[in-house]
Amino acid sequence: MPLYLRGDSGFASPDLYETLEEKDCKYAIRLKENSRLRELASDEDEALFRATKQNQIDYAVEYGEFMYQAGTWSHPRRVVFKIEKPYGQVIHMYTFIVTTMDMEPYQVIQFYCGRGKMENFIKEGKSGFDFDSVSSKSMLVNANRLQVHALAYNLFNWFKRLVLPPSMCKQQINTIRLKLLKIAARVVRSARYKIFKLCSSCPYKKEFYETMDNIHRLRPQLA
């Protein structure tokens, strides 16, 4: 199984690079911006300036790569970069990534930016499912509690994929709790049915009904 590692500039260490290369682990690690790196990317920087000279409002970006050897490195390594002009700004922003991945520069940048998505998953686990609620003095108790919270997190993700309407599939647990679970409703039971009566002014009534319909259609498949 191929191994990959991505990390921010705190992982930019020559010892780590060499260890990963010895273990055949592909990596994409951000470098701290400096004048030498900006100088090596100056051609693309000037190209971006020319491309946006007549339009200083819209977003624009340039990608590139070069071989670079810092003073503490034993040999040159490939560095890919992104230079972007944010919407409504004049200044350019730089991203430099040292990598051994055999992909186009923009693909390496996309792979690295996946770090932000993973951090969002971790934040959702901590704020929405109490992953950090390990208050017991027993390590065994804390480990079991974390597994229960992780199970709830996985069940919630299946819930999002299988029954939520498309407009809510990318929302996090706190938002879905607010829109679908923490709402006032009256449950009327009969011999064969359970009827949820919502307030006529409920802002997410349509999404609630779509979710219930999807659950109803899914039940025969799970039986």
PDB file of C-alpha atoms in Angstrom:
ATOM      1  CA  MET A   1       0.000   0.000   0.000  1.00  0.00           C
ATOM      2  CA  PRO A   2       1.511   3.376  -0.972  1.00  0.00           C
ATOM      3  CA  LEU A   3       2.198   5.767   1.889  1.00  0.00           C
ATOM      4  CA  TYR A   4       1.654   9.533   1.780  1.00  0.00           C
ATOM      5  CA  LEU A   5       2.302  12.318   4.277  1.00  0.00           C
ATOM      6  CA  ARG A   6       1.284  15.949   4.199  1.00  0.00           C
ATOM      7  CA  GLY A   7       2.220  18.501   6.805  1.00  0.00           C
ATOM      8  CA  ASP A   8       2.531  22.201   7.468  1.00  0.00           C
ATOM      9  CA  SER A   9       5.793  24.100   7.784  1.00  0.00           C
ATOM     10  CA  GLY A  10       6.291  22.755  11.305  1.00  0.00           C
ATOM     11  CA  PHE A  11       7.252  19.431   9.680  1.00  0.00           C
ATOM     12  CA  ALA A  12       9.797  21.036   7.323  1.00  0.00           C
ATOM     13  CA  SER A  13      12.836  19.157   8.637  1.00  0.00           C
ATOM     14  CA  PRO A  14      15.679  17.642   6.564  1.00  0.00           C
ATOM     15  CA  ASP A  15      15.760  14.627   8.894  1.00  0.00           C
ATOM     16  CA  LEU A  16      12.086  13.964   8.231  1.00  0.00           C
ATOM     17  CA  TYR A  17      12.571  14.312   4.458  1.00  0.00           C
ATOM     18  CA  GLU A  18      15.370  11.744   4.460  1.00  0.00           C
ATOM     19  CA  THR A  19      13.441   9.322   6.668  1.00  0.00           C
ATOM     20  CA  LEU A  20      10.394   9.508   4.406  1.00  0.00           C
ATOM     21  CA  GLU A  21      12.526   9.005   1.308  1.00  0.00           C
ATOM     22  CA  GLU A  22      14.213   5.964   2.870  1.00  0.00           C
ATOM     23  CA  LYS A  23      10.800   4.488   3.716  1.00  0.00           C
ATOM     24  CA  ASP A  24       9.463   5.249   0.204  1.00  0.00           C
ATOM     25  CA  CYS A  25       6.747   7.471   1.664  1.00  0.00           C
ATOM     26  CA  LYS A  26       5.612  10.229  -0.676  1.00  0.00           C
ATOM     27  CA  TYR A  27       5.225  13.604   0.981  1.00  0.00           C
ATOM     28  CA  ALA A  28       4.006  17.153   0.462  1.00  0.00           C
ATOM     29  CA  ILE A  29       5.254  19.510   3.185  1.00  0.00           C
ATOM     30  CA  ARG A  30       4.861  23.263   3.188  1.00  0.00           C
ATOM     31  CA  LEU A  31       7.909  25.521   3.317  1.00  0.00           C
ATOM     32  CA  LYS A  32       8.045  28.853   5.063  1.00  0.00           C
ATOM     33  CA  GLU A  33       8.066  31.663   2.532  1.00  0.00           C
ATOM     34  CA  ASN A  34      11.399  33.456   2.069  1.00  0.00           C
ATOM     35  CA  SER A  35      13.059  35.803  -0.409  1.00  0.00           C
ATOM     36  CA  ARG A  36      14.963  32.997  -2.163  1.00  0.00           C
ATOM     37  CA  LEU A  37      11.814  31.003  -2.872  1.00  0.00           C
ATOM     38  CA  ARG A  38      10.027  34.110  -4.154  1.00  0.00           C
ATOM     39  CA  GLU A  39      13.011  34.853  -6.411  1.00  0.00           C
ATOM     40  CA  LEU A  40      12.860  31.362  -7.946  1.00  0.00           C
ATOM     41  CA  ALA A  41       9.141  31.877  -8.620  1.00  0.00           C
ATOM     42  CA  SER A  42       9.569  35.397  -9.998  1.00  0.00           C
ATOM     43  CA  ASP A  43       8.741  34.479 -13.626  1.00  0.00           C
ATOM     44  CA  GLU A  44       5.289  33.167 -12.707  1.00  0.00           C
ATOM     45  CA  ASP A  45       4.831  36.103 -10.347  1.00  0.00           C
ATOM     46  CA  GLU A  46       5.437  38.528 -13.201  1.00  0.00           C
ATOM     47  CA  ALA A  47       3.163  36.489 -15.473  1.00  0.00           C
ATOM     48  CA  LEU A  48       0.376  36.780 -12.905  1.00  0.00           C
ATOM     49  CA  PHE A  49       0.956  40.523 -12.625  1.00  0.00           C
ATOM     50  CA  ARG A  50       0.678  40.937 -16.411  1.00  0.00           C
ATOM     51  CA  ALA A  51      -2.438  38.755 -16.567  1.00  0.00           C
ATOM     52  CA  THR A  52      -4.211  40.845 -13.915  1.00  0.00           C
ATOM     53  CA  LYS A  53      -2.947  44.265 -14.957  1.00  0.00           C
ATOM     54  CA  GLN A  54      -6.245  45.133 -16.623  1.00  0.00           C
ATOM     55  CA  ASN A  55      -8.394  43.415 -14.006  1.00  0.00           C
ATOM     56  CA  GLN A  56      -7.450  43.972 -10.371  1.00  0.00           C
ATOM     57  CA  ILE A  57     -10.731  42.599  -9.037  1.00  0.00           C
ATOM     58  CA  ASP A  58     -11.146  38.952 -10.047  1.00  0.00           C
ATOM     59  CA  TYR A  59      -9.286  35.994  -8.587  1.00  0.00           C
ATOM     60  CA  ALA A  60      -6.258  34.707 -10.509  1.00  0.00           C
ATOM     61  CA  VAL A  61      -3.613  32.047  -9.889  1.00  0.00           C
ATOM     62  CA  GLU A  62      -0.369  30.686 -11.357  1.00  0.00           C
ATOM     63  CA  TYR A  63       1.330  27.341 -10.641  1.00  0.00           C
ATOM     64  CA  GLY A  64       4.920  26.281 -11.160  1.00  0.00           C
ATOM     65  CA  GLU A  65       7.848  24.255  -9.868  1.00  0.00           C
ATOM     66  CA  PHE A  66      11.637  24.340  -9.507  1.00  0.00           C
ATOM     67  CA  MET A  67      14.488  22.396  -7.913  1.00  0.00           C
ATOM     68  CA  TYR A  68      15.690  23.890  -4.652  1.00  0.00           C
ATOM     69  CA  GLN A  69      18.327  23.043  -2.059  1.00  0.00           C
ATOM     70  CA  ALA A  70      18.318  24.797   1.298  1.00  0.00           C
ATOM     71  CA  GLY A  71      21.555  25.129   3.226  1.00  0.00           C
ATOM     72  CA  THR A  72      20.704  22.225   5.546  1.00  0.00           C
ATOM     73  CA  TRP A  73      19.563  19.852   2.774  1.00  0.00           C
ATOM     74  CA  SER A  74      21.835  17.095   1.500  1.00  0.00           C
ATOM     75  CA  HIS A  75      20.541  17.381  -2.079  1.00  0.00           C
ATOM     76  CA  PRO A  76      18.109  19.427  -4.201  1.00  0.00           C
ATOM     77  CA  ARG A  77      14.424  18.610  -3.942  1.00  0.00           C
ATOM     78  CA  ARG A  78      11.385  19.438  -6.033  1.00  0.00           C
ATOM     79  CA  VAL A  79       9.345  22.421  -4.865  1.00  0.00           C
ATOM     80  CA  VAL A  80       5.951  23.238  -6.361  1.00  0.00           C
ATOM     81  CA  PHE A  81       4.248  26.548  -5.728  1.00  0.00           C
ATOM     82  CA  LYS A  82       1.056  28.498  -6.152  1.00  0.00           C
ATOM     83  CA  ILE A  83       0.872  32.272  -6.547  1.00  0.00           C
ATOM     84  CA  GLU A  84      -2.609  33.684  -6.231  1.00  0.00           C
ATOM     85  CA  LYS A  85      -4.232  37.085  -6.295  1.00  0.00           C
ATOM     86  CA  PRO A  86      -7.274  36.944  -4.030  1.00  0.00           C
ATOM     87  CA  TYR A  87     -10.557  38.452  -5.132  1.00  0.00           C
ATOM     88  CA  GLY A  88     -10.612  42.197  -4.643  1.00  0.00           C
ATOM     89  CA  GLN A  89      -6.955  42.413  -3.601  1.00  0.00           C
ATOM     90  CA  VAL A  90      -3.787  43.569  -5.333  1.00  0.00           C
ATOM     91  CA  ILE A  91      -1.151  41.705  -3.307  1.00  0.00           C
ATOM     92  CA  HIS A  92      -0.022  38.196  -4.249  1.00  0.00           C
ATOM     93  CA  MET A  93      -0.031  35.241  -1.867  1.00  0.00           C
ATOM     94  CA  TYR A  94       2.518  32.409  -2.084  1.00  0.00           C
ATOM     95  CA  THR A  95       2.367  28.711  -1.223  1.00  0.00           C
ATOM     96  CA  PHE A  96       5.539  26.597  -1.486  1.00  0.00           C
ATOM     97  CA  ILE A  97       5.461  22.804  -1.096  1.00  0.00           C
ATOM     98  CA  VAL A  98       8.476  20.477  -1.081  1.00  0.00           C
ATOM     99  CA  THR A  99       7.411  17.120  -2.453  1.00  0.00           C
ATOM    100  CA  THR A 100       8.398  13.751  -3.894  1.00  0.00           C
ATOM    101  CA  MET A 101       4.987  13.188  -5.463  1.00  0.00           C
ATOM    102  CA  ASP A 102       4.978  12.677  -9.236  1.00  0.00           C
ATOM    103  CA  MET A 103       2.015  14.889 -10.074  1.00  0.00           C
ATOM    104  CA  GLU A 104       1.353  18.240 -11.674  1.00  0.00           C
ATOM    105  CA  PRO A 105       1.953  21.248  -9.384  1.00  0.00           C
ATOM    106  CA  TYR A 106      -1.740  22.068  -9.042  1.00  0.00           C
ATOM    107  CA  GLN A 107      -2.475  18.435  -8.104  1.00  0.00           C
ATOM    108  CA  VAL A 108       0.171  18.495  -5.369  1.00  0.00           C
ATOM    109  CA  ILE A 109      -1.318  21.745  -4.041  1.00  0.00           C
ATOM    110  CA  GLN A 110      -4.783  20.184  -4.022  1.00  0.00           C
ATOM    111  CA  PHE A 111      -3.455  17.167  -2.148  1.00  0.00           C
ATOM    112  CA  TYR A 112      -1.814  19.410   0.441  1.00  0.00           C
ATOM    113  CA  CYS A 113      -4.947  21.517   0.876  1.00  0.00           C
ATOM    114  CA  GLY A 114      -6.766  18.365   1.946  1.00  0.00           C
ATOM    115  CA  ARG A 115      -5.209  19.043   5.353  1.00  0.00           C
ATOM    116  CA  GLY A 116      -7.836  21.708   5.955  1.00  0.00           C
ATOM    117  CA  LYS A 117     -10.658  19.255   5.243  1.00  0.00           C
ATOM    118  CA  MET A 118      -9.227  16.724   7.690  1.00  0.00           C
ATOM    119  CA  GLU A 119      -8.907  19.413  10.358  1.00  0.00           C
ATOM    120  CA  ASN A 120     -12.571  20.256   9.842  1.00  0.00           C
ATOM    121  CA  PHE A 121     -13.452  16.587  10.416  1.00  0.00           C
ATOM    122  CA  ILE A 122     -11.445  16.625  13.659  1.00  0.00           C
ATOM    123  CA  LYS A 123     -13.116  19.853  14.799  1.00  0.00           C
ATOM    124  CA  GLU A 124     -16.541  18.367  14.090  1.00  0.00           C
ATOM    125  CA  GLY A 125     -15.647  15.284  16.106  1.00  0.00           C
ATOM    126  CA  LYS A 126     -14.536  17.409  19.056  1.00  0.00           C
ATOM    127  CA  SER A 127     -17.332  19.982  19.039  1.00  0.00           C
ATOM    128  CA  GLY A 128     -20.193  17.788  17.811  1.00  0.00           C
ATOM    129  CA  PHE A 129     -19.400  14.368  19.290  1.00  0.00           C
ATOM    130  CA  ASP A 130     -17.220  15.173  22.334  1.00  0.00           C
ATOM    131  CA  PHE A 131     -14.130  13.340  21.111  1.00  0.00           C
ATOM    132  CA  ASP A 132     -12.132  15.232  23.730  1.00  0.00           C
ATOM    133  CA  SER A 133     -14.440  14.232  26.592  1.00  0.00           C
ATOM    134  CA  VAL A 134     -11.974  11.953  28.376  1.00  0.00           C
ATOM    135  CA  SER A 135     -12.434  13.036  31.974  1.00  0.00           C
ATOM    136  CA  SER A 136     -12.039   9.639  33.655  1.00  0.00           C
ATOM    137  CA  LYS A 137      -8.868   8.678  35.503  1.00  0.00           C
ATOM    138  CA  SER A 138      -9.007   5.270  33.811  1.00  0.00           C
ATOM    139  CA  MET A 139      -7.404   4.999  30.386  1.00  0.00           C
ATOM    140  CA  LEU A 140      -9.647   2.025  29.567  1.00  0.00           C
ATOM    141  CA  VAL A 141     -12.792   4.007  30.319  1.00  0.00           C
ATOM    142  CA  ASN A 142     -11.585   6.919  28.208  1.00  0.00           C
ATOM    143  CA  ALA A 143     -10.676   4.602  25.318  1.00  0.00           C
ATOM    144  CA  ASN A 144     -14.104   2.934  25.366  1.00  0.00           C
ATOM    145  CA  ARG A 145     -15.841   6.293  25.582  1.00  0.00           C
ATOM    146  CA  LEU A 146     -13.922   7.545  22.549  1.00  0.00           C
ATOM    147  CA  GLN A 147     -14.921   4.432  20.590  1.00  0.00           C
ATOM    148  CA  VAL A 148     -18.596   5.068  21.379  1.00  0.00           C
ATOM    149  CA  HIS A 149     -18.237   8.676  20.222  1.00  0.00           C
ATOM    150  CA  ALA A 150     -16.471   7.524  17.044  1.00  0.00           C
ATOM    151  CA  LEU A 151     -19.306   5.049  16.391  1.00  0.00           C
ATOM    152  CA  ALA A 152     -21.833   7.888  16.714  1.00  0.00           C
ATOM    153  CA  TYR A 153     -19.748   9.967  14.295  1.00  0.00           C
ATOM    154  CA  ASN A 154     -19.711   7.144  11.715  1.00  0.00           C
ATOM    155  CA  LEU A 155     -23.430   6.506  12.059  1.00  0.00           C
ATOM    156  CA  PHE A 156     -24.082  10.199  11.546  1.00  0.00           C
ATOM    157  CA  ASN A 157     -22.034  10.180   8.334  1.00  0.00           C
ATOM    158  CA  TRP A 158     -24.060   7.247   7.002  1.00  0.00           C
ATOM    159  CA  PHE A 159     -27.177   9.188   7.970  1.00  0.00           C
ATOM    160  CA  LYS A 160     -25.951  12.179   5.926  1.00  0.00           C
ATOM    161  CA  ARG A 161     -25.160  10.062   2.882  1.00  0.00           C
ATOM    162  CA  LEU A 162     -28.281   7.914   2.861  1.00  0.00           C
ATOM    163  CA  VAL A 163     -31.218  10.044   3.953  1.00  0.00           C
ATOM    164  CA  LEU A 164     -30.446  13.748   4.096  1.00  0.00           C
ATOM    165  CA  PRO A 165     -31.550  15.947   1.178  1.00  0.00           C
ATOM    166  CA  PRO A 166     -28.740  17.125  -1.149  1.00  0.00           C
ATOM    167  CA  SER A 167     -28.872  20.666   0.240  1.00  0.00           C
ATOM    168  CA  MET A 168     -27.812  19.397   3.683  1.00  0.00           C
ATOM    169  CA  CYS A 169     -25.319  16.649   2.844  1.00  0.00           C
ATOM    170  CA  LYS A 170     -22.283  18.863   3.446  1.00  0.00           C
ATOM    171  CA  GLN A 171     -23.485  20.407   6.687  1.00  0.00           C
ATOM    172  CA  GLN A 172     -22.013  19.475  10.054  1.00  0.00           C
ATOM    173  CA  ILE A 173     -23.767  17.873  12.993  1.00  0.00           C
ATOM    174  CA  ASN A 174     -24.401  21.085  14.944  1.00  0.00           C
ATOM    175  CA  THR A 175     -26.194  22.635  11.964  1.00  0.00           C
ATOM    176  CA  ILE A 176     -28.282  19.518  11.328  1.00  0.00           C
ATOM    177  CA  ARG A 177     -29.221  19.270  15.002  1.00  0.00           C
ATOM    178  CA  LEU A 178     -30.435  22.861  14.881  1.00  0.00           C
ATOM    179  CA  LYS A 179     -32.428  22.410  11.664  1.00  0.00           C
ATOM    180  CA  LEU A 180     -33.876  18.895  12.006  1.00  0.00           C
ATOM    181  CA  LEU A 181     -33.644  17.651  15.587  1.00  0.00           C
ATOM    182  CA  LYS A 182     -34.049  20.615  17.943  1.00  0.00           C
ATOM    183  CA  ILE A 183     -37.389  21.702  16.518  1.00  0.00           C
ATOM    184  CA  ALA A 184     -40.848  21.719  18.043  1.00  0.00           C
ATOM    185  CA  ALA A 185     -43.235  19.101  16.714  1.00  0.00           C
ATOM    186  CA  ARG A 186     -46.312  17.223  17.820  1.00  0.00           C
ATOM    187  CA  VAL A 187     -46.338  13.453  17.376  1.00  0.00           C
ATOM    188  CA  VAL A 188     -49.766  11.931  16.744  1.00  0.00           C
ATOM    189  CA  ARG A 189     -49.918   8.127  16.981  1.00  0.00           C
ATOM    190  CA  SER A 190     -52.560   5.940  15.456  1.00  0.00           C
ATOM    191  CA  ALA A 191     -52.827   2.178  15.055  1.00  0.00           C
ATOM    192  CA  ARG A 192     -50.674   2.153  11.923  1.00  0.00           C
ATOM    193  CA  TYR A 193     -48.988   5.553  11.614  1.00  0.00           C
ATOM    194  CA  LYS A 194     -46.992   8.130  13.471  1.00  0.00           C
ATOM    195  CA  ILE A 195     -47.604  11.658  12.244  1.00  0.00           C
ATOM    196  CA  PHE A 196     -45.229  14.562  12.912  1.00  0.00           C
ATOM    197  CA  LYS A 197     -47.055  17.871  12.968  1.00  0.00           C
ATOM    198  CA  LEU A 198     -44.683  20.798  12.575  1.00  0.00           C
ATOM    199  CA  CYS A 199     -45.311  24.469  13.011  1.00  0.00           C
ATOM    200  CA  SER A 200     -46.589  25.982   9.768  1.00  0.00           C
ATOM    201  CA  SER A 201     -43.786  28.561   9.877  1.00  0.00           C
ATOM    202  CA  CYS A 202     -40.984  26.006  10.424  1.00  0.00           C
ATOM    203  CA  PRO A 203     -38.175  27.221   8.097  1.00  0.00           C
ATOM    204  CA  TYR A 204     -36.821  23.706   7.422  1.00  0.00           C
ATOM    205  CA  LYS A 205     -40.111  21.865   7.047  1.00  0.00           C
ATOM    206  CA  LYS A 206     -39.306  20.810   3.472  1.00  0.00           C
ATOM    207  CA  GLU A 207     -35.934  19.333   4.458  1.00  0.00           C
ATOM    208  CA  PHE A 208     -37.528  17.524   7.409  1.00  0.00           C
ATOM    209  CA  TYR A 209     -40.151  15.887   5.200  1.00  0.00           C
ATOM    210  CA  GLU A 210     -37.563  14.910   2.589  1.00  0.00           C
ATOM    211  CA  THR A 211     -35.469  13.253   5.293  1.00  0.00           C
ATOM    212  CA  MET A 212     -38.444  11.311   6.643  1.00  0.00           C
ATOM    213  CA  ASP A 213     -39.393  10.164   3.127  1.00  0.00           C
ATOM    214  CA  ASN A 214     -35.848   8.936   2.504  1.00  0.00           C
ATOM    215  CA  ILE A 215     -35.873   7.008   5.792  1.00  0.00           C
ATOM    216  CA  HIS A 216     -39.195   5.437   4.822  1.00  0.00           C
ATOM    217  CA  ARG A 217     -37.848   4.348   1.422  1.00  0.00           C
ATOM    218  CA  LEU A 218     -34.694   2.955   3.026  1.00  0.00           C
ATOM    219  CA  ARG A 219     -36.469   0.721   5.550  1.00  0.00           C
ATOM    220  CA  PRO A 220     -37.278  -2.176   3.124  1.00  0.00           C
ATOM    221  CA  GLN A 221     -33.608  -2.347   2.100  1.00  0.00           C
ATOM    222  CA  LEU A 222     -32.500  -2.700   5.723  1.00  0.00           C
ATOM    223  CA  ALA A 223     -35.146  -5.280   6.637  1.00  0.00           C
TER     224      ALA A 223
END
